[in-house]
Tab-separated table of C-alpha atoms in Angstrom:
chain	number	residue	atom	x	y	z
A	1	MET	CA	264.872	110.493	95.653
A	2	THR	CA	261.373	109.965	97.083
A	3	LEU	CA	259.188	112.285	99.081
A	4	THR	CA	255.416	112.417	99.148
A	5	ALA	CA	252.796	115.271	97.527
A	6	SER	CA	249.494	117.666	97.512
A	7	ALA	CA	247.531	119.610	95.306
A	8	ALA	CA	245.227	122.630	94.076
A	9	PRO	CA	243.020	124.810	91.417
A	10	SER	CA	242.727	124.409	87.611
A	11	THR	CA	240.709	121.519	85.727
A	12	VAL	CA	241.284	120.871	82.348
A	13	SER	CA	239.296	117.955	81.602
A	14	ALA	CA	237.660	114.944	83.810
A	15	GLY	CA	238.259	111.774	84.228
A	16	THR	CA	238.265	108.566	86.792
A	17	ALA	CA	238.454	109.341	90.433
A	18	THR	CA	240.117	106.131	91.324
A	19	PRO	CA	243.647	105.095	91.104
A	20	ALA	CA	244.438	101.549	89.318
A	21	ASN	CA	245.651	100.012	92.518
A	22	GLY	CA	243.802	101.666	95.172
A	23	ALA	CA	246.573	103.390	96.784
A	24	TRP	CA	246.857	107.348	95.992
A	25	ARG	CA	251.123	108.535	94.783
A	26	ALA	CA	252.106	110.417	92.184
A	27	LEU	CA	255.337	110.858	90.067
A	28	PHE	CA	257.388	114.155	88.712
A	29	VAL	CA	258.455	112.846	85.664
A	30	ASP	CA	261.435	115.494	84.155
A	31	ALA	CA	262.290	117.494	87.370
A	32	ASN	CA	265.286	119.948	86.373
A	33	PRO	CA	267.639	120.697	89.890
A	34	THR	CA	266.129	123.868	90.895
A	35	LEU	CA	262.412	122.128	90.608
A	36	ALA	CA	263.769	118.696	92.316
A	37	ALA	CA	264.276	120.781	95.282
A	38	VAL	CA	261.763	122.652	95.340
A	39	ALA	CA	259.666	119.624	95.681
A	40	SER	CA	261.605	118.426	98.217
A	41	ARG	CA	261.238	121.374	100.133
A	42	LEU	CA	257.944	121.696	100.079
A	43	HIS	CA	256.589	118.230	100.145
A	44	ARG	CA	254.565	117.646	103.671
A	45	ALA	CA	255.116	114.388	106.213
A	46	ASP	CA	251.446	113.789	105.705
A	47	ASP	CA	250.484	114.307	101.066
A	48	ILE	CA	250.857	110.810	98.859
A	49	PRO	CA	253.312	109.282	97.967
A	50	LEU	CA	255.857	111.002	95.335
A	51	LYS	CA	258.118	110.149	94.013
A	52	VAL	CA	260.699	112.920	91.744
A	53	ASN	CA	262.675	111.997	88.648
A	54	GLN	CA	265.632	114.260	88.038
A	55	GLN	CA	265.960	113.733	84.454
A	56	PRO	CA	264.698	116.611	82.541
A	57	ASP	CA	265.815	115.141	78.867
A	58	ILE	CA	263.362	112.220	79.457
A	59	THR	CA	261.170	111.367	76.228
A	60	SER	CA	257.945	110.389	75.268
A	61	ALA	CA	258.475	107.085	74.795
A	62	GLN	CA	260.322	106.237	78.341
A	63	LEU	CA	257.158	107.122	79.531
A	64	PRO	CA	254.891	104.553	80.434
A	65	ALA	CA	257.699	102.563	81.795
A	66	LEU	CA	258.288	105.134	83.764
A	67	LEU	CA	255.179	105.877	85.305
A	68	ALA	CA	254.426	101.834	85.304
A	69	GLY	CA	251.006	102.241	87.492
A	70	THR	CA	251.205	106.335	88.628
A	71	PRO	CA	248.159	107.395	89.340
A	72	ILE	CA	249.277	111.392	89.322
A	73	ALA	CA	251.675	112.589	87.104
A	74	ILE	CA	253.252	115.866	86.930
A	75	VAL	CA	254.994	117.532	83.832
A	76	ASP	CA	256.886	119.815	83.698
A	77	HIS	CA	257.711	120.159	79.920
A	78	THR	CA	257.509	116.354	78.443
A	79	HIS	CA	255.357	115.915	75.273
A	80	LEU	CA	252.624	113.217	76.212
A	81	PRO	CA	250.732	112.640	72.382
A	82	THR	CA	247.353	110.531	73.255
A	83	ASP	CA	248.743	107.286	71.735
A	84	ILE	CA	251.505	107.429	74.553
A	85	ALA	CA	248.895	108.345	76.941
A	86	ARG	CA	247.215	104.990	76.197
A	87	GLN	CA	250.185	102.847	77.005
A	88	CYS	CA	250.471	104.727	80.622
A	89	GLU	CA	248.090	102.083	82.528
A	90	GLY	CA	246.892	103.434	85.472
A	91	LEU	CA	247.577	107.362	84.470
A	92	LYS	CA	244.369	109.034	85.732
A	93	HIS	CA	245.401	112.372	86.414
A	94	VAL	CA	248.055	114.614	84.951
A	95	VAL	CA	248.969	117.810	86.561
A	96	PHE	CA	250.932	120.091	83.998
A	97	LEU	CA	253.166	122.626	85.625
A	98	GLY	CA	251.780	125.641	84.030
A	99	THR	CA	248.825	126.789	81.866
A	100	GLY	CA	249.780	126.000	78.550
A	101	ALA	CA	248.849	122.001	78.549
A	102	ARG	CA	247.680	122.529	75.132
A	103	SER	CA	251.455	122.599	73.302
A	104	TYR	CA	252.425	119.337	75.183
A	105	MET	CA	248.992	117.035	75.486
A	106	ASN	CA	245.161	116.429	73.766
A	107	PRO	CA	243.033	117.267	77.446
A	108	GLU	CA	240.132	116.413	75.406
A	109	GLU	CA	241.623	112.957	73.940
A	110	LEU	CA	242.477	112.152	77.692
A	111	ALA	CA	239.521	113.050	78.969
A	112	GLU	CA	238.019	110.198	76.711
A	113	LEU	CA	240.766	107.906	78.216
A	114	GLY	CA	239.897	108.771	81.671
A	115	ILE	CA	242.507	111.316	82.575
A	116	THR	CA	242.051	114.535	84.009
A	117	VAL	CA	244.589	117.237	82.932
A	118	HIS	CA	245.345	120.107	86.063
A	119	THR	CA	247.330	123.159	84.677
A	120	ILE	CA	248.079	126.303	86.822
A	121	LYS	CA	247.606	129.606	87.013
A	122	GLY	CA	248.868	132.814	87.861
A	123	TYR	CA	251.951	131.273	89.431
A	124	GLY	CA	254.107	133.455	87.917
A	125	ASP	CA	252.210	136.884	86.835
A	126	THR	CA	254.866	138.891	88.591
A	127	ALA	CA	257.836	137.504	87.249
A	128	VAL	CA	256.813	136.614	83.321
A	129	ALA	CA	255.685	140.478	83.531
A	130	GLU	CA	259.333	141.657	84.271
A	131	CYS	CA	260.685	139.303	81.643
A	132	ALA	CA	258.223	141.431	79.362
A	133	PHE	CA	258.908	144.278	80.795
A	134	SER	CA	262.768	143.787	80.059
A	135	LEU	CA	262.300	142.342	76.651
A	136	MET	CA	260.963	145.443	76.201
A	137	TRP	CA	263.697	147.907	77.796
A	138	ALA	CA	266.103	145.698	75.723
A	139	ALA	CA	264.616	145.711	72.615
A	140	ALA	CA	264.214	149.690	73.137
A	141	LYS	CA	267.655	150.075	74.214
A	142	GLY	CA	269.708	148.031	72.192
A	143	PHE	CA	271.981	146.392	74.540
A	144	ALA	CA	271.939	142.676	73.496
A	145	ARG	CA	273.263	143.755	70.021
A	146	MET	CA	275.986	146.153	71.338
A	147	ASP	CA	276.958	143.546	73.696
A	148	ARG	CA	277.442	140.880	70.953
A	149	GLU	CA	279.683	143.623	69.054
A	150	MET	CA	281.334	144.877	72.036
A	151	ARG	CA	282.848	141.469	73.214
A	152	ALA	CA	283.453	140.899	69.369
A	153	GLY	CA	285.638	144.260	69.573
A	154	ASN	CA	283.674	146.529	67.797
A	155	TRP	CA	282.103	149.700	68.990
A	156	LEU	CA	279.073	149.657	67.783
A	157	ARG	CA	276.646	152.735	69.323
A	158	SER	CA	273.090	152.938	68.232
A	159	ASP	CA	270.554	155.537	68.539
A	160	ALA	CA	267.833	154.282	71.447
A	161	VAL	CA	263.591	154.611	71.868
A	162	GLN	CA	262.675	156.441	74.812
A	163	LEU	CA	260.234	154.838	75.541
A	164	THR	CA	258.208	157.122	78.502
A	165	GLY	CA	255.501	158.611	76.697
A	166	LYS	CA	254.978	155.391	73.921
A	167	THR	CA	252.261	153.945	74.042
A	168	ILE	CA	252.986	149.548	74.852
A	169	GLY	CA	249.479	147.273	73.589
A	170	LEU	CA	248.544	144.132	75.045
A	171	VAL	CA	247.141	142.109	73.436
A	172	GLY	CA	245.232	139.331	75.605
A	173	PHE	CA	244.760	140.889	78.760
A	174	GLY	CA	245.344	138.600	81.974
A	175	GLY	CA	247.653	137.965	84.679
A	176	ILE	CA	250.219	138.678	83.249
A	177	ALA	CA	249.621	141.094	81.406
A	178	GLN	CA	248.026	143.270	84.221
A	179	GLU	CA	251.681	143.187	85.755
A	180	LEU	CA	253.129	143.844	82.382
A	181	ALA	CA	250.888	147.072	82.572
A	182	ARG	CA	250.891	148.096	86.326
A	183	LEU	CA	255.163	148.044	85.310
A	184	ALA	CA	254.599	150.747	82.643
A	185	ARG	CA	252.516	153.431	83.755
A	186	GLY	CA	254.461	152.931	86.489
A	187	VAL	CA	257.934	154.374	83.747
A	188	GLY	CA	255.124	156.920	81.804
A	189	MET	CA	253.770	154.227	79.526
A	190	ARG	CA	250.328	155.111	77.359
A	191	VAL	CA	248.623	151.391	77.861
A	192	LEU	CA	246.361	149.974	75.436
A	193	ALA	CA	244.801	146.444	75.633
A	194	TRP	CA	242.762	144.187	73.846
A	195	ASN	CA	241.046	141.131	74.844
A	196	ARG	CA	238.644	138.342	73.643
A	197	THR	CA	235.949	139.207	76.823
A	198	PRO	CA	235.528	143.124	77.601
A	199	LYS	CA	237.399	144.253	80.751
A	200	GLN	CA	237.920	147.400	82.662
A	201	HIS	CA	240.966	148.118	84.494
A	202	GLU	CA	242.365	151.566	86.431
A	203	GLY	CA	244.816	153.221	83.812
A	204	VAL	CA	244.294	151.091	80.932
A	205	GLU	CA	242.663	151.817	77.657
A	206	PHE	CA	240.829	148.650	76.197
A	207	VAL	CA	240.052	149.508	72.331
A	208	GLU	CA	239.630	147.584	69.087
A	209	LEU	CA	242.680	145.263	67.729
A	210	ASP	CA	243.224	147.092	64.549
A	211	THR	CA	243.737	150.226	67.135
A	212	LEU	CA	245.970	148.656	68.718
A	213	LEU	CA	247.745	147.009	66.244
A	214	ALA	CA	247.902	150.300	64.366
A	215	GLN	CA	248.444	152.845	67.967
A	216	SER	CA	251.011	151.044	69.528
A	217	ASP	CA	254.898	151.638	69.481
A	218	VAL	CA	255.509	148.283	71.909
A	219	VAL	CA	253.033	145.196	71.435
A	220	SER	CA	252.865	142.376	73.902
A	221	LEU	CA	250.964	139.287	73.759
A	222	HIS	CA	249.064	137.555	76.513
A	223	LEU	CA	247.350	134.311	74.626
A	224	LEU	CA	246.995	130.884	75.116
A	225	LEU	CA	247.474	128.702	72.539
A	226	THR	CA	244.814	126.788	71.380
A	227	ASP	CA	243.664	126.033	67.821
A	228	GLU	CA	242.049	129.682	67.634
A	229	THR	CA	245.232	131.815	68.523
A	230	ARG	CA	247.738	129.681	66.231
A	231	ASN	CA	249.328	132.953	63.918
A	232	PHE	CA	246.811	134.785	65.924
A	233	LEU	CA	249.582	137.935	64.631
A	234	SER	CA	249.318	136.929	61.255
A	235	ALA	CA	251.227	138.537	57.967
A	236	GLU	CA	248.044	140.748	57.575
A	237	ARG	CA	247.799	141.915	61.327
A	238	ILE	CA	252.539	142.662	61.275
A	239	ARG	CA	251.182	144.525	58.301
A	240	SER	CA	248.403	146.942	60.118
A	241	MET	CA	251.270	147.293	63.076
A	242	ARG	CA	252.665	151.161	63.486
A	243	ASP	CA	256.011	151.001	61.268
A	244	GLY	CA	258.657	150.173	63.422
A	245	ALA	CA	257.223	149.308	66.574
A	246	ILE	CA	258.649	146.251	68.729
A	247	LEU	CA	257.068	143.060	69.572
A	248	ILE	CA	257.141	141.141	72.403
A	249	ASN	CA	256.665	137.413	72.987
A	250	THR	CA	256.433	136.226	75.991
A	251	ALA	CA	253.187	133.846	76.162
A	252	ARG	CA	253.504	131.212	73.131
A	253	GLY	CA	255.577	131.351	69.680
A	254	ALA	CA	253.064	129.405	67.664
A	255	LEU	CA	250.767	132.747	68.130
A	256	VAL	CA	253.102	134.489	66.038
A	257	ASP	CA	253.478	133.843	62.155
A	258	GLU	CA	257.452	133.881	62.876
A	259	ASP	CA	258.222	133.924	58.260
A	260	ALA	CA	255.816	136.945	58.413
A	261	MET	CA	257.812	138.206	61.790
A	262	VAL	CA	261.088	137.368	60.197
A	263	GLN	CA	259.887	139.553	56.972
A	264	ALA	CA	259.209	142.651	59.083
A	265	LEU	CA	262.253	142.416	61.068
A	266	ARG	CA	264.268	141.947	57.910
A	267	ASP	CA	262.858	144.696	56.159
A	268	GLY	CA	262.344	147.458	59.313
A	269	LYS	CA	258.422	147.440	59.731
A	270	LEU	CA	258.951	146.093	63.040
A	271	ALA	CA	261.821	147.821	64.503
A	272	HIS	CA	262.662	144.616	66.749
A	273	ALA	CA	261.190	140.681	68.224
A	274	GLY	CA	261.585	140.432	72.219
A	275	LEU	CA	260.938	136.968	72.445
A	276	ASP	CA	260.590	134.742	75.234
A	277	VAL	CA	258.867	131.660	73.411
A	278	PHE	CA	259.675	130.033	69.866
A	279	THR	CA	257.559	127.284	67.300
A	280	VAL	CA	260.453	124.772	68.214
A	281	GLU	CA	261.746	124.742	71.230
A	282	PRO	CA	265.064	124.596	72.291
A	283	LEU	CA	265.664	127.155	69.500
A	284	PRO	CA	267.814	125.229	66.999
A	285	ALA	CA	271.552	125.712	66.242
A	286	GLY	CA	271.718	128.106	63.336
A	287	HIS	CA	267.665	129.374	63.216
A	288	VAL	CA	266.965	132.185	61.235
A	289	LEU	CA	266.102	134.291	64.700
A	290	THR	CA	269.633	133.887	66.067
A	291	THR	CA	271.239	135.410	62.889
A	292	LEU	CA	269.288	138.702	62.865
A	293	PRO	CA	270.779	141.405	64.689
A	294	ASN	CA	267.841	143.146	65.780
A	295	VAL	CA	266.164	140.130	67.895
A	296	THR	CA	266.578	139.552	71.481
A	297	LEU	CA	266.212	136.258	72.915
A	298	SER	CA	265.773	134.456	75.757
A	299	ALA	CA	265.407	130.199	76.901
A	300	HIS	CA	261.590	130.933	77.567
A	301	SER	CA	262.668	131.370	81.169
A	302	ALA	CA	260.834	133.942	82.127
A	303	PHE	CA	258.995	132.357	84.852
A	304	ARG	CA	262.186	131.109	86.398
A	305	THR	CA	262.189	132.777	89.670
A	306	PRO	CA	262.542	131.723	92.770
A	307	GLU	CA	258.548	132.752	93.565
A	308	ALA	CA	257.539	131.780	91.375
A	309	ASN	CA	258.871	128.207	91.204
A	310	ASN	CA	257.606	127.976	95.196
A	311	ASN	CA	254.114	128.963	93.901
A	312	LEU	CA	254.325	126.344	90.661
A	313	PHE	CA	254.990	123.216	92.825
A	314	GLU	CA	252.939	124.259	95.907
A	315	ALA	CA	249.921	124.153	93.520
A	316	ALA	CA	250.772	120.996	92.284
A	317	LEU	CA	250.759	119.375	95.536
A	318	GLN	CA	247.387	121.255	96.038
A	319	HIS	CA	246.274	119.626	93.182
A	320	CYS	CA	247.181	116.466	94.267
A	321	ARG	CA	246.121	117.217	97.710
A	322	ARG	CA	242.592	117.276	96.325
A	323	ILE	CA	242.721	114.632	94.182
A	324	ALA	CA	243.718	112.341	97.115
A	325	ALA	CA	240.651	114.046	99.172
A	326	ALA	CA	238.091	113.585	96.509
């Protein structure tokens, strides 16, 4: 499948502007069928040439041969280690489909090779917030466990948590957290938030992190993964949470000390966890989280809606357009 490409917002690092072969073109290296169709529909006739590789399971080692001098790589989920990027002759720009490029590559090291990494923010704020909201409700009502047990022939009935009037604490307050605050306020929840830089938002009470953890019935994580935020929700911070709290994570799995979270779920410190992200993805068969009854799992799919997909790839095309026009 051959198309043409375009481009837009957020850059992580800077590199050389001119493609090695003097002609701008792009390659979407790891398209699933859904995003391949979106790329085909949104691509314009006046965009730079774009090829779409419909091979979502491509390995990092295959990238140099696949790119073969292409100056712009569009990447959805494939790791691009620095030693692999060094072998990608002519590569000048990587457009990463999302905000979490650092989970898949090292932008600073790529910049030293003359490769700019571009990220995309805000494309799925509503979709991810709705997923976090849904995981919170599923956790509070025990739907996933009851569904599993009933399918196995067991009439399991369990007490639920009434969320109206409860407190939700948002750790980090970007676009997704703002959308979740809107949803939570709409059902009568008190909304606390902590952010690394001061913010104000209607209907949201900004507090110190210790206060948020101690007072929140639900804690939802909304931080980017960096060296500073890795294991941000440590064993100590989990111990400081309200007994019986619900933990929601739609950001990055490595924000949480997974071993400490598992122990807290086992001993009842945490009543439930609703998780869309994990330290290892895909989640391996038999992983401990799949064995716990008080965990609701989602396969890193919070952002997967038609609206978010359209926003995402249009932003990627805008990045390409801006690169070619520079």
